[in-house]
Each structure stands twice: as structure tokens, then as C-alpha cells.
């Protein structure tokens, strides 16, 4: 394997079992992964699991394979270090520069981006000692993810769950694409993101829908939360995506429901991003019972225009609120995608518009995205092809600079 070299640190908590799935995702994306478990991590998952999935040896201490000097070399040669789960004890040792095993020694020699994904009980996460350690690690440039909320080991719930392995893998890829993608520049801000495609019901079993997977909106929510914002994600229909960690998710179906949820959520928000694919039209009549095939030709479908949520949000914008729209354009005889994007920005009145050129398998239902970010101030930034999280990080850069 000659992909990026990733060190996967695993600390001793019950969430260690999820590191096997993360390892699998990282190796399947072409990364060369060396696993560095702590001795306590091996109480939860056997070394054989990590060795088989990574194809590389597993050691915990600094006295194995001494001639190769692994406690210095592994960190020096890494392109990325991910520690998942990072327990309270591991964060404390890392914050204080301890080097009492191979993982912590490697953290001291690594000069690449470092991503900690904490997992612990809520009390331990919220303890001043842990919070101080997190702040210290962040001040030195490490990324410490906000944990997810939900069920912990026992019956208790609260913040402290390990984010989904898929989410950690997505953010790991983001840091490889762009090491400075997750600063804490949205701390103290509240943002609202819409995602997915609305479904406009025809009868109790049918709807008019669209191809939006919600991936771009979820990436926006995820990146904002990890940059410190309090995030509300208003999600219409999406592919099967796990809830982003530390994000408040409100589920809606139709454009009308999305409008109501957005109008409620944006009160007092610093920024709003409309990345949802909102249906422009809905069936004029909603049949109470399933429409039967019958023996005659069906009635033509009569449609009614939906409200334009983005324009309404712009109309009711609070002072200082930054509003971002999205436009998926194909280009036609009147002009290319960018030409249509500029016209749409003027028409919608938002501060920023992300323009995606779609068609030919681009943007929809795929992990990557590209386009342009147009500003009402005349600015125009090309968004090079990369992960949807990378595009999200560029959008938040532009939002943060306008707040
Ligand atoms: N949008 C919205 N409400 C609608 C339709 C769209 O808020 N009823 C938002 C989308 O979330 C997106 C932006 O408006 O941020 C542009 O969506 P798009 O469908 O491209 O715009 P339309 O106004 O429908 O333009 P057209 O159909 O002419 O391309």
C-alpha cells in the first residue's frame, strides 16, 4: 500500500470495538494504517483483529523492535494520526506530553495533523480536568472532536459517545485534504443547515421526490459542529446517513414542513445554509386514500408552486445573519452553470451561493463535489474537486469571515 500513512491510536474504552470498523474504512480508502493500541485497549479488542485488518504488526510498548526505533519513526513518518476512541486518560497523557507507551511517544514525534475522537462517560467528558486538556490540545493545533450524544455503555445517555466510524473516516479524509479545515472559529455561533430532498405527497403511499442524498448538507452540519458551532440540521429525505455528532437533527418530509421548521430554527441564528433540494411544486390535491389504478386513464397531475424558503429567509433576515444558498445547474442554450448561478444569486438575495455543475454523474449521490462559491460582494472562489466535507469547510471559511 502506498496511500497516506495513518497511525490509528486506540485507547482503552468500550468504544475500542468500533475502531475495527474505522480501521476497515481507512484501509478500504487506500490508506496504509498502523494500529497503536494502548495496553488497556487490548483488554477490549485482541491484537490479532488489528493485525489482520491492517496487515501490519501491533505493539503497545516502546521496547519491541528496538533497532527500528519505532517510538520516533512512526510519528515522524505519519501523514495523519487518528486516536479513536480517545479516553479521558489518553487525552490527559497527550495534553501533558507523557510518552509512556508507543502511542503517546508517537504523538510527540508526529508533525502531521492529529485527530482525537473522544469517548467516555458524560461526567468524565464534562469534568474540568478533561475540558482543560481538550482546550490545551486544541490550542496546540490538534483537532479534538465533539463527542456524539446518546446511549453510553449502560442505560445512561448524554454527550460522550464515539462519533460514527463513518464520520471519523470522513473527517480524517478532510484533514488529509486540508490540515487546517477544522479550526474552532465558529465557537459561540449558532447555525442552521437544511439537507436532503423534500417529498411531496400524492396519496398515503406516493410522493414526488428528487435525487438529493443529503450528503452535502450533512457534511456542512458535521464540519460546523466540529468548528465549535451549535448546529440545527433540518433534514428532509436522505440516503441512510448517521446523525452527525453534536448536532440537533429535526426531521421533515415536505417543503411545507421544511419551511415551518426552518422559520422556527433560524430565530437568533448567526448563519443559515439552504443545501436542501426543495421541490418547486407539489401535487395540488392530496388524496386521502391510495389512488387506485381503476379501468380508465388517470387524471393529469395538477401541481401548485411551493413557497421559496430561501427567499423568505432572506426577506426576514435578522441583522448580521449570513445566508447561504445552493444551486445545482446544468447550463443550457442561455448560458453555462456559472452564468445561471450569478443570476440566481441576484434573484435570491442571499450573501453566498454555492454553484454545482450537475449532470454526467456529478454532485448527486456521490461522495465528491466541486463548483464555485459566489458572494453578493462580487467575490468568486472556485471550489476544487474534493470531499463534500472539504467543500463544506470552504463554505464555513466564507461564512466565518462575514460574521
Ligand atoms: N430553495 C428554497 N425553496 C424552494 C426552492 C429552492 O429554499 N422552494 C432553495 C434551495 O435550497 C437552494 C436555492 O433555493 O438553496 C436554489 O434552489 P434551486 O432549486 O436551484 O432554485 P430555484 O429557485 O428552484 O431555481 P430554478 O428552478 O429556476 O433553477
CSV table of C-alpha atoms and ligand atoms in Angstrom, one decimal:
chain,number,residue,atom,x,y,z
A,1,UNK,CA,0.0,0.0,0.0
A,2,UNK,CA,1.4,3.4,-0.8
A,3,UNK,CA,-1.6,5.6,0.1
A,4,UNK,CA,-1.3,8.1,3.0
A,5,UNK,CA,0.3,6.7,6.2
A,6,UNK,CA,-2.2,6.8,9.0
A,7,UNK,CA,-1.5,5.9,12.6
A,8,UNK,CA,-4.7,4.7,14.3
A,9,UNK,CA,-4.3,5.1,18.1
A,10,UNK,CA,-6.8,3.1,20.1
A,11,UNK,CA,-7.2,3.8,23.9
A,12,UNK,CA,-8.8,1.6,26.4
A,13,UNK,CA,-12.5,2.2,26.5
A,14,UNK,CA,-15.5,0.1,25.5
A,15,UNK,CA,-15.8,2.0,22.2
A,16,UNK,CA,-12.5,0.4,21.2
A,17,UNK,CA,-14.6,-2.3,19.4
A,18,UNK,CA,-15.7,0.4,16.9
A,19,UNK,CA,-12.1,1.1,16.0
A,20,UNK,CA,-12.1,-2.1,14.0
A,21,UNK,CA,-14.7,-0.7,11.7
A,22,UNK,CA,-12.9,2.6,11.4
A,23,UNK,CA,-9.7,0.7,10.5
A,24,UNK,CA,-11.5,-1.2,7.8
A,25,UNK,CA,-12.9,2.0,6.3
A,26,UNK,CA,-9.4,3.6,6.3
A,27,UNK,CA,-7.7,0.7,4.7
A,28,UNK,CA,-10.5,0.4,2.1
A,29,UNK,CA,-9.9,4.0,1.1
A,30,UNK,CA,-6.4,3.1,0.3
A,31,UNK,CA,-4.6,4.3,3.4
A,32,UNK,CA,-1.7,2.4,4.9
A,33,UNK,CA,-2.7,2.1,8.6
A,34,UNK,CA,-0.6,1.1,11.5
A,35,UNK,CA,-2.6,0.5,14.7
A,36,UNK,CA,-1.2,1.7,18.0
A,37,UNK,CA,-3.4,0.4,20.8
A,38,UNK,CA,-2.7,1.1,24.4
A,39,UNK,CA,-2.3,-1.9,26.7
A,40,UNK,CA,-5.8,-1.3,28.1
A,41,UNK,CA,-7.3,-1.2,24.5
A,42,UNK,CA,-6.1,-4.8,24.1
A,43,UNK,CA,-8.3,-5.7,27.1
A,44,UNK,CA,-11.2,-4.9,24.8
A,45,UNK,CA,-10.0,-5.9,21.3
A,46,UNK,CA,-7.4,-8.5,20.5
A,47,UNK,CA,-4.1,-7.6,18.7
A,48,UNK,CA,-5.0,-10.3,16.1
A,49,UNK,CA,-8.0,-8.2,15.0
A,50,UNK,CA,-5.9,-5.1,14.4
A,51,UNK,CA,-3.1,-7.1,12.7
A,52,UNK,CA,-5.4,-8.9,10.4
A,53,UNK,CA,-7.3,-5.8,9.3
A,54,UNK,CA,-4.3,-3.6,9.0
A,55,UNK,CA,-1.8,-6.2,7.6
A,56,UNK,CA,0.8,-4.6,10.0
A,57,UNK,CA,2.3,-5.6,13.4
A,58,UNK,CA,0.8,-4.3,16.6
A,59,UNK,CA,2.8,-3.2,19.6
A,60,UNK,CA,1.9,-1.2,22.7
A,61,UNK,CA,5.3,-0.5,24.3
A,62,UNK,CA,8.5,1.2,23.3
A,63,UNK,CA,10.7,-1.9,23.9
A,64,UNK,CA,9.6,-4.1,20.9
A,65,UNK,CA,11.6,-3.9,17.7
A,66,UNK,CA,14.1,-1.5,19.3
A,67,UNK,CA,16.7,-1.3,16.4
A,68,UNK,CA,13.9,0.2,14.2
A,69,UNK,CA,13.3,2.9,16.8
A,70,UNK,CA,9.5,2.8,16.2
A,71,UNK,CA,8.7,5.3,19.0
A,72,UNK,CA,10.3,8.0,17.0
A,73,UNK,CA,9.9,6.8,13.4
A,74,UNK,CA,6.2,6.0,13.3
A,75,UNK,CA,5.2,9.5,14.4
A,76,UNK,CA,7.8,11.2,12.1
A,77,UNK,CA,6.6,9.3,9.0
A,78,UNK,CA,2.9,9.6,9.5
A,79,UNK,CA,0.6,11.7,7.3
A,80,UNK,CA,-2.2,11.7,9.9
A,81,UNK,CA,-2.7,10.4,13.4
A,82,UNK,CA,-6.3,9.4,14.4
A,83,UNK,CA,-6.9,8.4,18.0
A,84,UNK,CA,-10.3,6.7,18.3
A,85,UNK,CA,-11.5,6.2,20.9
A,86,UNK,CA,-9.6,8.8,22.9
A,87,UNK,CA,-10.3,8.2,26.6
A,88,UNK,CA,-10.1,10.8,29.4
A,89,UNK,CA,-6.8,9.2,30.4
A,90,UNK,CA,-5.4,9.2,26.9
A,91,UNK,CA,-6.3,12.9,26.4
A,92,UNK,CA,-4.7,13.7,29.8
A,93,UNK,CA,-1.5,11.9,28.9
A,94,UNK,CA,-1.4,13.5,25.4
A,95,UNK,CA,-2.1,17.0,26.8
A,96,UNK,CA,0.8,16.7,29.3
A,97,UNK,CA,3.3,15.3,26.8
A,98,UNK,CA,3.7,11.9,28.5
A,99,UNK,CA,5.4,9.3,26.5
A,100,UNK,CA,4.8,6.1,28.5
A,101,UNK,CA,3.8,3.9,25.6
A,102,UNK,CA,4.2,3.7,21.9
A,103,UNK,CA,1.0,5.7,21.1
A,104,UNK,CA,1.8,8.7,23.3
A,105,UNK,CA,5.5,8.6,22.2
A,106,UNK,CA,4.3,8.7,18.6
A,107,UNK,CA,2.0,11.7,19.4
A,108,UNK,CA,5.1,13.6,20.5
A,109,UNK,CA,7.1,12.9,17.3
A,110,UNK,CA,4.2,13.4,14.9
A,111,UNK,CA,4.3,16.7,12.9
A,112,UNK,CA,1.2,15.8,10.8
A,113,UNK,CA,-2.5,16.6,11.7
A,114,UNK,CA,-3.7,14.8,14.8
A,115,UNK,CA,-7.4,13.9,15.2
A,116,UNK,CA,-8.7,12.8,18.6
A,117,UNK,CA,-12.2,11.2,18.7
A,118,UNK,CA,-13.1,11.2,22.4
A,119,UNK,CA,-15.4,8.6,24.0
A,120,UNK,CA,-16.2,8.4,27.7
A,121,UNK,CA,-18.9,8.9,30.2
A,122,UNK,CA,-20.6,12.3,30.3
A,123,UNK,CA,-19.2,13.1,33.7
A,124,UNK,CA,-15.7,12.4,32.6
A,125,UNK,CA,-16.1,14.4,29.4
A,126,UNK,CA,-17.6,17.4,31.3
A,127,UNK,CA,-15.1,17.3,34.1
A,128,UNK,CA,-13.0,20.5,34.2
A,129,UNK,CA,-9.8,18.4,34.0
A,130,UNK,CA,-10.8,16.8,30.7
A,131,UNK,CA,-12.2,20.1,29.3
A,132,UNK,CA,-8.9,21.8,30.2
A,133,UNK,CA,-6.9,19.0,28.5
A,134,UNK,CA,-9.1,19.3,25.4
A,135,UNK,CA,-8.6,23.1,25.3
A,136,UNK,CA,-4.8,22.6,25.7
A,137,UNK,CA,-4.7,20.1,22.8
A,138,UNK,CA,-6.8,22.3,20.6
A,139,UNK,CA,-4.6,25.4,21.4
A,140,UNK,CA,-1.7,23.4,20.1
A,141,UNK,CA,-3.4,22.6,16.8
A,142,UNK,CA,-4.8,19.2,17.4
A,143,UNK,CA,-8.4,18.5,16.4
A,144,UNK,CA,-10.4,17.1,19.3
A,145,UNK,CA,-13.9,16.1,18.0
A,146,UNK,CA,-17.0,16.9,19.9
A,147,UNK,CA,-18.4,13.5,21.0
A,148,UNK,CA,-21.9,12.4,20.0
A,149,UNK,CA,-24.8,12.3,22.4
A,150,UNK,CA,-26.9,9.2,23.1
A,151,UNK,CA,-26.7,5.9,24.9
A,152,UNK,CA,-23.5,5.2,26.7
A,153,UNK,CA,-22.3,1.8,28.0
A,154,UNK,CA,-25.1,1.3,30.4
A,155,UNK,CA,-28.5,2.8,30.5
A,156,UNK,CA,-27.3,6.4,30.8
A,157,UNK,CA,-27.3,8.9,28.0
A,158,UNK,CA,-25.5,12.1,27.3
A,159,UNK,CA,-22.5,13.5,25.4
A,160,UNK,CA,-19.6,11.1,25.4
A,161,UNK,CA,-20.4,8.6,22.6
A,162,UNK,CA,-17.8,8.0,20.0
A,163,UNK,CA,-18.9,9.6,16.7
A,164,UNK,CA,-19.8,7.1,14.0
A,165,UNK,CA,-16.8,5.4,12.4
A,166,UNK,CA,-18.0,6.7,9.0
A,167,UNK,CA,-18.0,10.3,10.4
A,168,UNK,CA,-14.5,9.9,11.8
A,169,UNK,CA,-13.3,8.5,8.5
A,170,UNK,CA,-14.8,11.4,6.6
A,171,UNK,CA,-13.2,14.0,8.9
A,172,UNK,CA,-9.9,12.1,8.7
A,173,UNK,CA,-10.0,12.4,4.9
A,174,UNK,CA,-10.8,16.1,5.3
A,175,UNK,CA,-7.7,16.6,7.4
A,176,UNK,CA,-5.6,14.8,4.8
A,177,UNK,CA,-7.1,17.1,2.1
A,178,UNK,CA,-6.8,20.2,4.2
A,179,UNK,CA,-4.9,20.1,7.6
A,180,UNK,CA,-6.4,23.4,8.7
A,181,UNK,CA,-10.0,22.6,7.9
A,182,UNK,CA,-11.3,22.4,11.5
A,183,UNK,CA,-10.4,25.5,13.5
A,184,UNK,CA,-12.6,26.5,16.4
A,185,UNK,CA,-13.7,29.6,14.6
A,186,UNK,CA,-17.5,29.0,14.9
A,187,UNK,CA,-17.4,28.6,18.7
A,188,UNK,CA,-20.3,30.5,20.3
A,189,UNK,CA,-22.2,30.7,17.0
A,190,UNK,CA,-25.5,29.1,16.2
A,191,UNK,CA,-26.0,27.9,12.6
A,192,UNK,CA,-28.9,26.2,10.8
A,193,UNK,CA,-28.4,23.8,7.8
A,194,UNK,CA,-31.1,22.2,5.7
A,195,UNK,CA,-30.3,19.0,3.8
A,196,UNK,CA,-31.8,16.2,1.7
A,197,UNK,CA,-34.7,16.2,-0.7
A,198,UNK,CA,-38.3,17.0,0.2
A,199,UNK,CA,-41.1,14.6,-0.6
A,200,UNK,CA,-44.4,16.0,-1.8
A,201,UNK,CA,-47.2,13.5,-1.1
A,202,UNK,CA,-49.7,12.5,-3.7
A,203,UNK,CA,-51.6,10.0,-1.5
A,204,UNK,CA,-50.7,7.9,1.6
A,205,UNK,CA,-48.1,5.8,-0.3
A,206,UNK,CA,-46.8,8.0,-3.2
A,207,UNK,CA,-44.8,11.2,-3.4
A,208,UNK,CA,-42.8,13.4,-5.8
A,209,UNK,CA,-39.2,13.3,-4.8
A,210,UNK,CA,-35.7,14.1,-6.1
A,211,UNK,CA,-32.2,12.6,-6.1
A,212,UNK,CA,-30.7,14.6,-3.3
A,213,UNK,CA,-28.8,12.2,-0.9
A,214,UNK,CA,-28.3,14.9,1.8
A,215,UNK,CA,-24.6,14.2,2.0
A,216,UNK,CA,-23.5,17.7,1.3
A,217,UNK,CA,-25.9,19.1,4.0
A,218,UNK,CA,-24.7,16.5,6.5
A,219,UNK,CA,-21.1,17.4,5.8
A,220,UNK,CA,-21.9,21.1,6.3
A,221,UNK,CA,-23.6,20.3,9.7
A,222,UNK,CA,-20.7,18.0,10.7
A,223,UNK,CA,-18.0,20.4,9.9
A,224,UNK,CA,-19.8,23.4,11.6
A,225,UNK,CA,-20.3,21.3,14.8
A,226,UNK,CA,-16.6,20.4,14.8
A,227,UNK,CA,-15.6,24.0,14.3
A,228,UNK,CA,-17.5,24.8,17.5
A,229,UNK,CA,-20.9,25.9,16.3
A,230,UNK,CA,-24.3,24.9,17.9
A,231,UNK,CA,-25.9,23.3,14.9
A,232,UNK,CA,-29.5,22.6,13.9
A,233,UNK,CA,-29.8,20.3,10.9
A,234,UNK,CA,-33.3,20.3,9.3
A,235,UNK,CA,-33.2,17.1,7.3
A,236,UNK,CA,-35.7,16.1,4.6
A,237,UNK,CA,-35.3,12.7,3.0
A,238,UNK,CA,-31.7,11.5,2.8
A,239,UNK,CA,-29.8,8.4,2.0
A,240,UNK,CA,-29.1,6.3,5.1
A,241,UNK,CA,-26.8,8.7,6.9
A,242,UNK,CA,-25.9,8.6,10.5
A,243,UNK,CA,-26.8,11.6,12.6
A,244,UNK,CA,-23.7,13.9,12.8
A,245,UNK,CA,-22.1,14.1,16.3
A,246,UNK,CA,-23.2,17.0,18.5
A,247,UNK,CA,-25.8,18.2,16.0
A,248,UNK,CA,-29.5,18.8,16.8
A,249,UNK,CA,-31.5,17.0,14.0
A,250,UNK,CA,-35.0,18.0,13.0
A,251,UNK,CA,-36.7,15.7,10.5
A,252,UNK,CA,-39.2,16.9,8.0
A,253,UNK,CA,-41.0,15.5,4.9
A,254,UNK,CA,-42.5,18.0,2.6
A,255,UNK,CA,-41.4,21.5,1.5
A,256,UNK,CA,-44.2,23.0,3.7
A,257,UNK,CA,-42.8,21.1,6.7
A,258,UNK,CA,-39.3,22.2,5.9
A,259,UNK,CA,-40.5,25.8,5.7
A,260,UNK,CA,-42.1,25.7,9.1
A,261,UNK,CA,-39.0,24.0,10.7
A,262,UNK,CA,-36.6,26.5,9.1
A,263,UNK,CA,-38.6,29.6,10.1
A,264,UNK,CA,-38.6,28.3,13.7
A,265,UNK,CA,-34.9,27.3,13.7
A,266,UNK,CA,-33.4,30.4,12.2
A,267,UNK,CA,-34.6,32.7,15.0
A,268,UNK,CA,-31.4,34.1,16.6
A,269,UNK,CA,-29.1,32.1,14.3
A,270,UNK,CA,-25.9,33.6,13.1
A,271,UNK,CA,-25.9,31.7,9.8
A,272,UNK,CA,-28.2,29.7,7.6
A,273,UNK,CA,-27.3,27.3,4.8
A,274,UNK,CA,-30.1,26.1,2.5
A,275,UNK,CA,-28.5,23.0,0.9
A,276,UNK,CA,-31.7,21.0,0.8
A,277,UNK,CA,-33.3,20.2,-2.6
A,278,UNK,CA,-36.7,21.7,-2.0
A,279,UNK,CA,-39.4,20.7,-4.5
A,280,UNK,CA,-40.6,23.7,-6.5
A,281,UNK,CA,-44.0,22.1,-7.0
A,282,UNK,CA,-46.3,19.8,-5.0
A,283,UNK,CA,-49.4,17.9,-6.1
A,284,UNK,CA,-52.4,20.4,-5.8
A,285,UNK,CA,-54.5,17.7,-4.1
A,286,UNK,CA,-53.5,15.2,-1.5
A,287,UNK,CA,-55.7,12.0,-1.9
A,288,UNK,CA,-56.9,10.8,1.4
A,289,UNK,CA,-56.9,7.2,0.3
A,290,UNK,CA,-54.5,5.3,-2.0
A,291,UNK,CA,-55.2,6.3,-5.7
A,292,UNK,CA,-56.4,3.1,-7.4
A,293,UNK,CA,-55.4,2.1,-10.9
A,294,UNK,CA,-59.1,1.7,-12.0
A,295,UNK,CA,-60.0,1.0,-15.6
A,296,UNK,CA,-59.8,4.5,-17.1
A,297,UNK,CA,-56.8,6.7,-17.8
A,298,UNK,CA,-55.5,8.6,-14.8
A,299,UNK,CA,-56.3,12.3,-14.2
A,300,UNK,CA,-53.5,14.6,-15.2
A,301,UNK,CA,-51.3,15.6,-12.3
A,302,UNK,CA,-52.0,19.1,-11.2
A,303,UNK,CA,-49.2,21.0,-9.4
A,304,UNK,CA,-49.0,24.0,-7.2
A,305,UNK,CA,-45.9,26.1,-6.6
A,306,UNK,CA,-44.2,25.7,-3.2
A,307,UNK,CA,-43.0,28.7,-1.3
A,308,UNK,CA,-39.4,29.7,-1.9
A,309,UNK,CA,-37.9,29.1,1.6
A,310,UNK,CA,-34.6,30.8,0.8
A,311,UNK,CA,-36.2,34.0,-0.4
A,312,UNK,CA,-38.4,34.0,2.6
A,313,UNK,CA,-35.4,33.6,4.9
A,314,UNK,CA,-33.6,36.5,3.1
A,315,UNK,CA,-36.8,38.6,3.4
A,316,UNK,CA,-36.9,38.0,7.2
A,317,UNK,CA,-33.1,38.1,7.8
A,318,UNK,CA,-32.0,39.2,11.2
A,319,UNK,CA,-29.3,41.8,11.5
A,320,UNK,CA,-25.9,40.3,10.8
A,321,UNK,CA,-27.3,36.9,9.8
A,322,UNK,CA,-25.3,35.3,6.9
A,323,UNK,CA,-27.5,33.4,4.5
A,324,UNK,CA,-26.1,30.8,2.0
A,325,UNK,CA,-28.0,29.2,-0.9
A,326,UNK,CA,-27.1,26.3,-3.2
A,327,UNK,CA,-27.7,26.0,-6.9
A,328,UNK,CA,-27.4,22.8,-8.9
A,329,UNK,CA,-27.1,23.9,-12.5
A,330,UNK,CA,-26.6,22.1,-15.8
A,331,UNK,CA,-26.1,25.0,-18.2
A,332,UNK,CA,-28.2,25.4,-21.3
A,333,UNK,CA,-28.6,27.5,-24.5
A,334,UNK,CA,-28.8,30.6,-22.4
A,335,UNK,CA,-25.5,30.1,-20.6
A,336,UNK,CA,-23.3,27.8,-18.6
A,337,UNK,CA,-23.8,26.7,-14.9
A,338,UNK,CA,-21.8,29.7,-13.6
A,339,UNK,CA,-23.9,32.2,-15.6
A,340,UNK,CA,-27.1,30.8,-14.2
A,341,UNK,CA,-25.5,30.8,-10.7
A,342,UNK,CA,-24.8,34.5,-10.9
A,343,UNK,CA,-28.3,35.3,-12.0
A,344,UNK,CA,-29.7,33.1,-9.2
A,345,UNK,CA,-27.6,34.8,-6.5
A,346,UNK,CA,-29.0,38.2,-7.6
A,347,UNK,CA,-32.6,36.8,-7.7
A,348,UNK,CA,-32.4,35.1,-4.3
A,349,UNK,CA,-30.7,37.9,-2.5
A,350,UNK,CA,-28.5,35.7,-0.3
A,351,UNK,CA,-24.9,36.5,0.8
A,352,UNK,CA,-23.3,33.5,-0.7
A,353,UNK,CA,-24.3,30.9,-3.3
A,354,UNK,CA,-22.6,27.6,-3.9
A,355,UNK,CA,-23.0,26.6,-7.6
A,356,UNK,CA,-22.6,23.0,-8.5
A,357,UNK,CA,-22.4,21.9,-12.1
A,358,UNK,CA,-24.5,18.8,-12.2
A,359,UNK,CA,-25.3,16.1,-14.8
A,360,UNK,CA,-22.9,13.4,-16.1
A,361,UNK,CA,-22.8,11.8,-12.6
A,362,UNK,CA,-21.6,14.9,-10.8
A,363,UNK,CA,-22.7,16.1,-7.4
A,364,UNK,CA,-25.7,13.9,-6.8
A,365,UNK,CA,-25.4,10.6,-4.8
A,366,UNK,CA,-21.6,10.7,-5.0
A,367,UNK,CA,-19.1,11.5,-2.2
A,368,UNK,CA,-17.3,14.2,-4.0
A,369,UNK,CA,-18.3,17.7,-5.1
A,370,UNK,CA,-16.9,20.8,-6.9
A,371,UNK,CA,-18.2,24.2,-8.0
A,372,UNK,CA,-17.9,27.9,-7.3
A,373,UNK,CA,-18.7,30.0,-4.3
A,374,UNK,CA,-20.2,33.3,-5.3
A,375,UNK,CA,-20.5,36.2,-3.0
A,376,UNK,CA,-23.1,39.1,-3.1
A,377,UNK,CA,-20.0,41.3,-2.8
A,378,UNK,CA,-18.9,40.1,-6.3
A,379,UNK,CA,-16.3,37.6,-5.0
A,380,UNK,CA,-15.9,34.3,-6.8
A,381,UNK,CA,-14.0,31.3,-5.5
A,382,UNK,CA,-13.5,28.1,-7.4
A,383,UNK,CA,-14.1,25.0,-5.2
A,384,UNK,CA,-11.8,22.3,-6.5
A,385,UNK,CA,-13.0,18.8,-6.6
A,386,UNK,CA,-12.7,17.0,-3.2
A,387,UNK,CA,-14.9,15.6,-0.5
A,388,UNK,CA,-18.2,17.2,0.4
A,389,UNK,CA,-16.6,17.9,3.8
A,390,UNK,CA,-13.8,19.9,2.0
A,391,UNK,CA,-16.4,21.9,0.2
A,392,UNK,CA,-18.2,22.4,3.5
A,393,UNK,CA,-15.0,23.7,5.1
A,394,UNK,CA,-14.6,26.3,2.3
A,395,UNK,CA,-18.2,27.5,2.8
A,396,UNK,CA,-17.7,27.9,6.6
A,397,UNK,CA,-14.5,29.9,5.9
A,398,UNK,CA,-16.5,32.3,3.8
A,399,UNK,CA,-19.3,32.5,6.4
A,400,UNK,CA,-16.9,32.9,9.3
A,401,UNK,CA,-15.2,35.8,7.6
A,402,UNK,CA,-18.6,37.5,7.1
A,403,UNK,CA,-19.8,37.1,10.7
B,1,LIG,N1,-35.0,26.7,-2.4
B,1,LIG,C1,-35.9,27.0,-1.4
B,1,LIG,N2,-37.2,26.8,-1.6
B,1,LIG,C2,-37.7,26.3,-2.8
B,1,LIG,C3,-36.8,26.0,-3.8
B,1,LIG,C4,-35.4,26.2,-3.6
B,1,LIG,O1,-35.5,27.5,-0.4
B,1,LIG,N3,-39.0,26.2,-2.9
B,1,LIG,C5,-33.5,26.9,-2.2
B,1,LIG,C6,-32.6,25.7,-2.3
B,1,LIG,O2,-32.5,25.1,-1.0
B,1,LIG,C7,-31.3,26.3,-2.8
B,1,LIG,C8,-31.8,27.5,-3.6
B,1,LIG,O3,-33.1,27.8,-3.2
B,1,LIG,O4,-30.6,26.8,-1.7
B,1,LIG,C9,-31.8,27.3,-5.1
B,1,LIG,O5,-32.5,26.2,-5.4
B,1,LIG,P1,-32.9,25.9,-6.9
B,1,LIG,O6,-33.9,24.7,-7.0
B,1,LIG,O7,-31.7,25.8,-7.7
B,1,LIG,O8,-33.7,27.3,-7.2
B,1,LIG,P2,-35.0,27.6,-8.0
B,1,LIG,O9,-35.4,28.9,-7.4
B,1,LIG,O10,-35.9,26.5,-7.9
B,1,LIG,O11,-34.5,27.9,-9.4
B,1,LIG,P3,-34.7,27.2,-10.8
B,1,LIG,O12,-35.7,26.2,-10.7
B,1,LIG,O13,-35.2,28.4,-11.7
B,1,LIG,O14,-33.3,26.8,-11.2
